Amino acid sequence: MSSTFPDVSLSTDRLVLRPFDEEDVPALTEMMNDEAVTAWTQAPHPYTRDDAYDWVTRVAPAERTGGRGIVFAVSEFLTQRLVGVVHLRRTDWRTLAAEVSYVVAPWARGEGYAAESVLAVARWLFDVQKFERLELRTAADNTAAQQVAQKLGGISEGVLRNAWIARTRTEDGGWTDIRTDLIVWSLLPEDLDPDGGSGVL
C-alpha cells in the first residue's frame, strides 16, 4: 500500500472537499481569527494573511506529500464559499488509522457542515483507502466538537487527562492558556451506515 494519500476531491450533496488554493487565503484568515477557533485550536493568534498563505501553499500540501495525512478545504457546492477545514493527520500506515480534526467558519455553524464533511472523509478513508480506524479528540469543554463526534456515531473511548492546552479570554480582553482534558472518540468501518457512498470526484 502507498504511504501517501492520493490528491483527490470529495463531494456531498452540499459540499466540495478539495485541496486549498491561494484564492482561499482571505477567507481562511478571517475564519481562523474567530474566537472559537482561537480557543480550541493551536493556530497562531492573531492569525495573519501570511499564516494563511503558508498553510495553503506549504503546510497543507506537505501533509499529503509527507505521508502524514491530507487536508481538505471545505466549500459550499453552490456558492464556492469556504465553509471550513477537515484535516486527516497522525496517519499510521501500518495500523491503517488516522486522526481527524475540523474547523467550521462562524457563518456556517449550525448547518451540519462539520458532520457532513467529516462523514464524507470517513467514508472515503474506510471504503476507498481501506483504513480501519478514525480517531477524534475533543477538548472536554468543546461541546460543539463533541456533538459532531456523536452525530457521526463516534464511540467515546475515554479521557486523556490534562492533555491539551486551550485558550480562554482574560479580563483585559487578551488570551491565556489553560490546560484541559481530551475526550477520545473512534469510528470504525462498521460504525457507518453501509448505504452512504463515498462521493469521490
PDB file of N, CA and C in Angstrom, residues 117-196:
ATOM      1  N   SER A 117     -19.062  16.938   6.300  1.00  0.00           N
ATOM      2  CA  SER A 117     -17.738  16.871   5.667  1.00  0.00           C
ATOM      3  C   SER A 117     -16.871  15.784   6.290  1.00  0.00           C
ATOM      4  N   VAL A 118     -16.915  15.644   7.609  1.00  0.00           N
ATOM      5  CA  VAL A 118     -16.116  14.589   8.251  1.00  0.00           C
ATOM      6  C   VAL A 118     -16.641  13.213   7.856  1.00  0.00           C
ATOM      7  N   LEU A 119     -17.958  13.074   7.734  1.00  0.00           N
ATOM      8  CA  LEU A 119     -18.516  11.795   7.304  1.00  0.00           C
ATOM      9  C   LEU A 119     -18.053  11.441   5.897  1.00  0.00           C
ATOM     10  N   ALA A 120     -17.999  12.432   5.010  1.00  0.00           N
ATOM     11  CA  ALA A 120     -17.515  12.169   3.654  1.00  0.00           C
ATOM     12  C   ALA A 120     -16.075  11.677   3.677  1.00  0.00           C
ATOM     13  N   VAL A 121     -15.248  12.296   4.516  1.00  0.00           N
ATOM     14  CA  VAL A 121     -13.847  11.874   4.629  1.00  0.00           C
ATOM     15  C   VAL A 121     -13.757  10.481   5.242  1.00  0.00           C
ATOM     16  N   ALA A 122     -14.582  10.208   6.247  1.00  0.00           N
ATOM     17  CA  ALA A 122     -14.558   8.891   6.891  1.00  0.00           C
ATOM     18  C   ALA A 122     -14.945   7.795   5.899  1.00  0.00           C
ATOM     19  N   ARG A 123     -15.989   8.049   5.117  1.00  0.00           N
ATOM     20  CA  ARG A 123     -16.404   7.039   4.133  1.00  0.00           C
ATOM     21  C   ARG A 123     -15.300   6.785   3.108  1.00  0.00           C
ATOM     22  N   TRP A 124     -14.678   7.851   2.638  1.00  0.00           N
ATOM     23  CA  TRP A 124     -13.576   7.701   1.689  1.00  0.00           C
ATOM     24  C   TRP A 124     -12.410   6.954   2.326  1.00  0.00           C
ATOM     25  N   LEU A 125     -12.107   7.280   3.574  1.00  0.00           N
ATOM     26  CA  LEU A 125     -10.992   6.642   4.264  1.00  0.00           C
ATOM     27  C   LEU A 125     -11.237   5.141   4.423  1.00  0.00           C
ATOM     28  N   PHE A 126     -12.457   4.779   4.782  1.00  0.00           N
ATOM     29  CA  PHE A 126     -12.772   3.370   5.013  1.00  0.00           C
ATOM     30  C   PHE A 126     -13.043   2.613   3.709  1.00  0.00           C
ATOM     31  N   ASP A 127     -13.847   3.200   2.833  1.00  0.00           N
ATOM     32  CA  ASP A 127     -14.297   2.468   1.648  1.00  0.00           C
ATOM     33  C   ASP A 127     -13.248   2.412   0.546  1.00  0.00           C
ATOM     34  N   VAL A 128     -12.524   3.510   0.362  1.00  0.00           N
ATOM     35  CA  VAL A 128     -11.571   3.599  -0.746  1.00  0.00           C
ATOM     36  C   VAL A 128     -10.144   3.304  -0.283  1.00  0.00           C
ATOM     37  N   GLN A 129      -9.754   3.906   0.830  1.00  0.00           N
ATOM     38  CA  GLN A 129      -8.391   3.730   1.331  1.00  0.00           C
ATOM     39  C   GLN A 129      -8.227   2.500   2.227  1.00  0.00           C
ATOM     40  N   LYS A 130      -9.343   1.888   2.588  1.00  0.00           N
ATOM     41  CA  LYS A 130      -9.359   0.635   3.361  1.00  0.00           C
ATOM     42  C   LYS A 130      -8.740   0.792   4.754  1.00  0.00           C
ATOM     43  N   PHE A 131      -8.913   1.968   5.345  1.00  0.00           N
ATOM     44  CA  PHE A 131      -8.452   2.166   6.719  1.00  0.00           C
ATOM     45  C   PHE A 131      -9.409   1.478   7.691  1.00  0.00           C
ATOM     46  N   GLU A 132      -8.906   1.260   8.918  1.00  0.00           N
ATOM     47  CA  GLU A 132      -9.647   0.504   9.915  1.00  0.00           C
ATOM     48  C   GLU A 132     -10.065   1.318  11.134  1.00  0.00           C
ATOM     49  N   ARG A 133      -9.540   2.559  11.257  1.00  0.00           N
ATOM     50  CA  ARG A 133      -9.863   3.339  12.453  1.00  0.00           C
ATOM     51  C   ARG A 133      -9.692   4.830  12.162  1.00  0.00           C
ATOM     52  N   LEU A 134     -10.661   5.618  12.624  1.00  0.00           N
ATOM     53  CA  LEU A 134     -10.576   7.067  12.581  1.00  0.00           C
ATOM     54  C   LEU A 134     -10.803   7.583  13.991  1.00  0.00           C
ATOM     55  N   GLU A 135      -9.896   8.423  14.456  1.00  0.00           N
ATOM     56  CA  GLU A 135      -9.954   8.913  15.829  1.00  0.00           C
ATOM     57  C   GLU A 135     -10.228  10.415  15.835  1.00  0.00           C
ATOM     58  N   LEU A 136     -11.034  10.847  16.786  1.00  0.00           N
ATOM     59  CA  LEU A 136     -11.311  12.265  17.017  1.00  0.00           C
ATOM     60  C   LEU A 136     -10.969  12.563  18.466  1.00  0.00           C
ATOM     61  N   ARG A 137     -10.378  13.714  18.707  1.00  0.00           N
ATOM     62  CA  ARG A 137     -10.086  14.136  20.078  1.00  0.00           C
ATOM     63  C   ARG A 137     -10.703  15.512  20.290  1.00  0.00           C
ATOM     64  N   THR A 138     -11.548  15.621  21.292  1.00  0.00           N
ATOM     65  CA  THR A 138     -12.242  16.878  21.548  1.00  0.00           C
ATOM     66  C   THR A 138     -11.926  17.361  22.954  1.00  0.00           C
ATOM     67  N   ALA A 139     -11.669  18.648  23.086  1.00  0.00           N
ATOM     68  CA  ALA A 139     -11.445  19.215  24.419  1.00  0.00           C
ATOM     69  C   ALA A 139     -12.696  19.032  25.264  1.00  0.00           C
ATOM     70  N   ALA A 140     -12.488  18.853  26.559  1.00  0.00           N
ATOM     71  CA  ALA A 140     -13.585  18.497  27.457  1.00  0.00           C
ATOM     72  C   ALA A 140     -14.720  19.511  27.446  1.00  0.00           C
ATOM     73  N   ASP A 141     -14.420  20.775  27.257  1.00  0.00           N
ATOM     74  CA  ASP A 141     -15.451  21.814  27.273  1.00  0.00           C
ATOM     75  C   ASP A 141     -15.919  22.224  25.883  1.00  0.00           C
ATOM     76  N   ASN A 142     -15.394  21.594  24.841  1.00  0.00           N
ATOM     77  CA  ASN A 142     -15.774  21.950  23.475  1.00  0.00           C
ATOM     78  C   ASN A 142     -16.990  21.120  23.061  1.00  0.00           C
ATOM     79  N   THR A 143     -18.164  21.559  23.527  1.00  0.00           N
ATOM     80  CA  THR A 143     -19.381  20.777  23.297  1.00  0.00           C
ATOM     81  C   THR A 143     -19.748  20.688  21.822  1.00  0.00           C
ATOM     82  N   ALA A 144     -19.441  21.722  21.039  1.00  0.00           N
ATOM     83  CA  ALA A 144     -19.774  21.681  19.613  1.00  0.00           C
ATOM     84  C   ALA A 144     -19.022  20.549  18.911  1.00  0.00           C
ATOM     85  N   ALA A 145     -17.725  20.413  19.205  1.00  0.00           N
ATOM     86  CA  ALA A 145     -16.934  19.341  18.591  1.00  0.00           C
ATOM     87  C   ALA A 145     -17.430  17.972  19.056  1.00  0.00           C
ATOM     88  N   GLN A 146     -17.837  17.880  20.318  1.00  0.00           N
ATOM     89  CA  GLN A 146     -18.352  16.608  20.828  1.00  0.00           C
ATOM     90  C   GLN A 146     -19.665  16.226  20.154  1.00  0.00           C
ATOM     91  N   GLN A 147     -20.509  17.214  19.875  1.00  0.00           N
ATOM     92  CA  GLN A 147     -21.772  16.936  19.190  1.00  0.00           C
ATOM     93  C   GLN A 147     -21.525  16.393  17.788  1.00  0.00           C
ATOM     94  N   VAL A 148     -20.489  16.900  17.121  1.00  0.00           N
ATOM     95  CA  VAL A 148     -20.134  16.369  15.803  1.00  0.00           C
ATOM     96  C   VAL A 148     -19.722  14.908  15.926  1.00  0.00           C
ATOM     97  N   ALA A 149     -18.870  14.597  16.892  1.00  0.00           N
ATOM     98  CA  ALA A 149     -18.427  13.212  17.085  1.00  0.00           C
ATOM     99  C   ALA A 149     -19.608  12.293  17.359  1.00  0.00           C
ATOM    100  N   GLN A 150     -20.549  12.749  18.177  1.00  0.00           N
ATOM    101  CA  GLN A 150     -21.730  11.942  18.494  1.00  0.00           C
ATOM    102  C   GLN A 150     -22.622  11.763  17.265  1.00  0.00           C
ATOM    103  N   LYS A 151     -22.808  12.829  16.497  1.00  0.00           N
ATOM    104  CA  LYS A 151     -23.662  12.765  15.309  1.00  0.00           C
ATOM    105  C   LYS A 151     -23.113  11.774  14.289  1.00  0.00           C
ATOM    106  N   LEU A 152     -21.791  11.660  14.220  1.00  0.00           N
ATOM    107  CA  LEU A 152     -21.159  10.724  13.295  1.00  0.00           C
ATOM    108  C   LEU A 152     -21.291   9.278  13.752  1.00  0.00           C
ATOM    109  N   GLY A 153     -21.697   9.077  15.007  1.00  0.00           N
ATOM    110  CA  GLY A 153     -21.742   7.736  15.567  1.00  0.00           C
ATOM    111  C   GLY A 153     -20.453   7.334  16.246  1.00  0.00           C
ATOM    112  N   GLY A 154     -19.614   8.332  16.580  1.00  0.00           N
ATOM    113  CA  GLY A 154     -18.358   8.040  17.255  1.00  0.00           C
ATOM    114  C   GLY A 154     -18.577   7.433  18.635  1.00  0.00           C
ATOM    115  N   ILE A 155     -17.692   6.545  19.014  1.00  0.00           N
ATOM    116  CA  ILE A 155     -17.735   5.888  20.321  1.00  0.00           C
ATOM    117  C   ILE A 155     -16.723   6.577  21.227  1.00  0.00           C
ATOM    118  N   SER A 156     -17.186   7.060  22.376  1.00  0.00           N
ATOM    119  CA  SER A 156     -16.286   7.682  23.348  1.00  0.00           C
ATOM    120  C   SER A 156     -15.487   6.583  24.053  1.00  0.00           C
ATOM    121  N   GLU A 157     -14.167   6.662  23.936  1.00  0.00           N
ATOM    122  CA  GLU A 157     -13.311   5.601  24.477  1.00  0.00           C
ATOM    123  C   GLU A 157     -12.666   5.969  25.807  1.00  0.00           C
ATOM    124  N   GLY A 158     -12.714   7.239  26.170  1.00  0.00           N
ATOM    125  CA  GLY A 158     -12.109   7.614  27.431  1.00  0.00           C
ATOM    126  C   GLY A 158     -11.587   9.033  27.413  1.00  0.00           C
ATOM    127  N   VAL A 159     -10.914   9.390  28.473  1.00  0.00           N
ATOM    128  CA  VAL A 159     -10.433  10.749  28.670  1.00  0.00           C
ATOM    129  C   VAL A 159      -8.916  10.732  28.835  1.00  0.00           C
ATOM    130  N   LEU A 160      -8.242  11.608  28.089  1.00  0.00           N
ATOM    131  CA  LEU A 160      -6.814  11.864  28.292  1.00  0.00           C
ATOM    132  C   LEU A 160      -6.725  13.072  29.225  1.00  0.00           C
ATOM    133  N   ARG A 161      -6.376  12.822  30.467  1.00  0.00           N
ATOM    134  CA  ARG A 161      -6.422  13.873  31.472  1.00  0.00           C
ATOM    135  C   ARG A 161      -5.316  14.902  31.276  1.00  0.00           C
ATOM    136  N   ASN A 162      -5.712  16.170  31.325  1.00  0.00           N
ATOM    137  CA  ASN A 162      -4.748  17.280  31.310  1.00  0.00           C
ATOM    138  C   ASN A 162      -3.862  17.254  30.060  1.00  0.00           C
ATOM    139  N   ALA A 163      -4.430  16.827  28.929  1.00  0.00           N
ATOM    140  CA  ALA A 163      -3.615  16.511  27.750  1.00  0.00           C
ATOM    141  C   ALA A 163      -3.607  17.597  26.685  1.00  0.00           C
ATOM    142  N   TRP A 164      -4.325  18.708  26.902  1.00  0.00           N
ATOM    143  CA  TRP A 164      -4.454  19.715  25.849  1.00  0.00           C
ATOM    144  C   TRP A 164      -4.322  21.094  26.448  1.00  0.00           C
ATOM    145  N   ILE A 165      -3.814  22.008  25.650  1.00  0.00           N
ATOM    146  CA  ILE A 165      -3.774  23.407  26.065  1.00  0.00           C
ATOM    147  C   ILE A 165      -4.730  24.192  25.181  1.00  0.00           C
ATOM    148  N   ALA A 166      -5.796  24.686  25.790  1.00  0.00           N
ATOM    149  CA  ALA A 166      -6.751  25.550  25.100  1.00  0.00           C
ATOM    150  C   ALA A 166      -6.450  26.991  25.504  1.00  0.00           C
ATOM    151  N   ARG A 167      -7.259  27.907  25.007  1.00  0.00           N
ATOM    152  CA  ARG A 167      -7.080  29.322  25.360  1.00  0.00           C
ATOM    153  C   ARG A 167      -8.409  29.904  25.829  1.00  0.00           C
ATOM    154  N   THR A 168      -8.327  30.827  26.767  1.00  0.00           N
ATOM    155  CA  THR A 168      -9.524  31.489  27.260  1.00  0.00           C
ATOM    156  C   THR A 168      -9.274  32.982  27.359  1.00  0.00           C
ATOM    157  N   ARG A 169     -10.353  33.748  27.291  1.00  0.00           N
ATOM    158  CA  ARG A 169     -10.255  35.195  27.379  1.00  0.00           C
ATOM    159  C   ARG A 169      -9.885  35.634  28.790  1.00  0.00           C
ATOM    160  N   THR A 170      -9.051  36.657  28.881  1.00  0.00           N
ATOM    161  CA  THR A 170      -8.717  37.259  30.160  1.00  0.00           C
ATOM    162  C   THR A 170      -9.589  38.486  30.378  1.00  0.00           C
ATOM    163  N   GLU A 171      -9.576  39.033  31.598  1.00  0.00           N
ATOM    164  CA  GLU A 171     -10.417  40.183  31.924  1.00  0.00           C
ATOM    165  C   GLU A 171     -10.082  41.405  31.069  1.00  0.00           C
ATOM    166  N   ASP A 172      -8.825  41.499  30.645  1.00  0.00           N
ATOM    167  CA  ASP A 172      -8.430  42.664  29.845  1.00  0.00           C
ATOM    168  C   ASP A 172      -8.656  42.454  28.345  1.00  0.00           C
ATOM    169  N   GLY A 173      -9.309  41.349  27.974  1.00  0.00           N
ATOM    170  CA  GLY A 173      -9.621  41.097  26.568  1.00  0.00           C
ATOM    171  C   GLY A 173      -8.573  40.305  25.821  1.00  0.00           C
ATOM    172  N   GLY A 174      -7.486  39.937  26.492  1.00  0.00           N
ATOM    173  CA  GLY A 174      -6.455  39.126  25.854  1.00  0.00           C
ATOM    174  C   GLY A 174      -6.777  37.641  25.946  1.00  0.00           C
ATOM    175  N   TRP A 175      -5.777  36.833  25.713  1.00  0.00           N
ATOM    176  CA  TRP A 175      -5.932  35.371  25.776  1.00  0.00           C
ATOM    177  C   TRP A 175      -4.883  34.791  26.709  1.00  0.00           C
ATOM    178  N   THR A 176      -5.246  33.709  27.398  1.00  0.00           N
ATOM    179  CA  THR A 176      -4.285  32.991  28.215  1.00  0.00           C
ATOM    180  C   THR A 176      -4.502  31.491  28.028  1.00  0.00           C
ATOM    181  N   ASP A 177      -3.433  30.722  28.184  1.00  0.00           N
ATOM    182  CA  ASP A 177      -3.513  29.265  28.030  1.00  0.00           C
ATOM    183  C   ASP A 177      -4.130  28.624  29.267  1.00  0.00           C
ATOM    184  N   ILE A 178      -4.938  27.586  29.034  1.00  0.00           N
ATOM    185  CA  ILE A 178      -5.479  26.772  30.123  1.00  0.00           C
ATOM    186  C   ILE A 178      -5.325  25.305  29.749  1.00  0.00           C
ATOM    187  N   ARG A 179      -5.066  24.470  30.726  1.00  0.00           N
ATOM    188  CA  ARG A 179      -4.970  23.035  30.475  1.00  0.00           C
ATOM    189  C   ARG A 179      -6.355  22.427  30.563  1.00  0.00           C
ATOM    190  N   THR A 180      -6.587  21.403  29.736  1.00  0.00           N
ATOM    191  CA  THR A 180      -7.891  20.745  29.727  1.00  0.00           C
ATOM    192  C   THR A 180      -7.723  19.278  29.342  1.00  0.00           C
ATOM    193  N   ASP A 181      -8.749  18.501  29.650  1.00  0.00           N
ATOM    194  CA  ASP A 181      -8.755  17.096  29.253  1.00  0.00           C
ATOM    195  C   ASP A 181      -9.167  16.971  27.788  1.00  0.00           C
ATOM    196  N   LEU A 182      -8.823  15.835  27.199  1.00  0.00           N
ATOM    197  CA  LEU A 182      -9.280  15.485  25.855  1.00  0.00           C
ATOM    198  C   LEU A 182     -10.142  14.228  25.925  1.00  0.00           C
ATOM    199  N   ILE A 183     -11.280  14.259  25.266  1.00  0.00           N
ATOM    200  CA  ILE A 183     -12.107  13.068  25.117  1.00  0.00           C
ATOM    201  C   ILE A 183     -11.739  12.396  23.797  1.00  0.00           C
ATOM    202  N   VAL A 184     -11.474  11.100  23.849  1.00  0.00           N
ATOM    203  CA  VAL A 184     -11.097  10.342  22.658  1.00  0.00           C
ATOM    204  C   VAL A 184     -12.317   9.604  22.116  1.00  0.00           C
ATOM    205  N   TRP A 185     -12.589   9.824  20.841  1.00  0.00           N
ATOM    206  CA  TRP A 185     -13.687   9.154  20.139  1.00  0.00           C
ATOM    207  C   TRP A 185     -13.103   8.332  18.996  1.00  0.00           C
ATOM    208  N   SER A 186     -13.791   7.261  18.624  1.00  0.00           N
ATOM    209  CA  SER A 186     -13.337   6.484  17.471  1.00  0.00           C
ATOM    210  C   SER A 186     -14.499   6.144  16.569  1.00  0.00           C
ATOM    211  N   LEU A 187     -14.163   6.009  15.304  1.00  0.00           N
ATOM    212  CA  LEU A 187     -15.065   5.478  14.287  1.00  0.00           C
ATOM    213  C   LEU A 187     -14.361   4.314  13.612  1.00  0.00           C
ATOM    214  N   LEU A 188     -15.068   3.210  13.443  1.00  0.00           N
ATOM    215  CA  LEU A 188     -14.587   2.065  12.694  1.00  0.00           C
ATOM    216  C   LEU A 188     -15.502   1.877  11.482  1.00  0.00           C
ATOM    217  N   PRO A 189     -15.051   1.151  10.480  1.00  0.00           N
ATOM    218  CA  PRO A 189     -15.890   0.998   9.279  1.00  0.00           C
ATOM    219  C   PRO A 189     -17.300   0.506   9.591  1.00  0.00           C
ATOM    220  N   GLU A 190     -17.430  -0.406  10.540  1.00  0.00           N
ATOM    221  CA  GLU A 190     -18.753  -0.955  10.843  1.00  0.00           C
ATOM    222  C   GLU A 190     -19.668   0.024  11.577  1.00  0.00           C
ATOM    223  N   ASP A 191     -19.107   1.154  12.033  1.00  0.00           N
ATOM    224  CA  ASP A 191     -19.936   2.151  12.715  1.00  0.00           C
ATOM    225  C   ASP A 191     -20.729   3.028  11.749  1.00  0.00           C
ATOM    226  N   LEU A 192     -20.371   2.997  10.468  1.00  0.00           N
ATOM    227  CA  LEU A 192     -21.036   3.856   9.480  1.00  0.00           C
ATOM    228  C   LEU A 192     -22.124   3.096   8.731  1.00  0.00           C
ATOM    229  N   ASP A 193     -23.157   3.837   8.340  1.00  0.00           N
ATOM    230  CA  ASP A 193     -24.233   3.292   7.534  1.00  0.00           C
ATOM    231  C   ASP A 193     -23.648   2.798   6.202  1.00  0.00           C
ATOM    232  N   PRO A 194     -23.842   1.521   5.869  1.00  0.00           N
ATOM    233  CA  PRO A 194     -23.212   0.984   4.655  1.00  0.00           C
ATOM    234  C   PRO A 194     -23.796   1.507   3.351  1.00  0.00           C
ATOM    235  N   ASP A 195     -24.906   2.236   3.398  1.00  0.00           N
ATOM    236  CA  ASP A 195     -25.578   2.668   2.169  1.00  0.00           C
ATOM    237  C   ASP A 195     -25.211   4.069   1.723  1.00  0.00           C
ATOM    238  N   GLY A 196     -24.196   4.682   2.365  1.00  0.00           N
ATOM    239  CA  GLY A 196     -23.949   6.105   2.126  1.00  0.00           C
ATOM    240  C   GLY A 196     -23.136   6.451   0.909  1.00  0.00           C
TER     241      GLY A 196
END
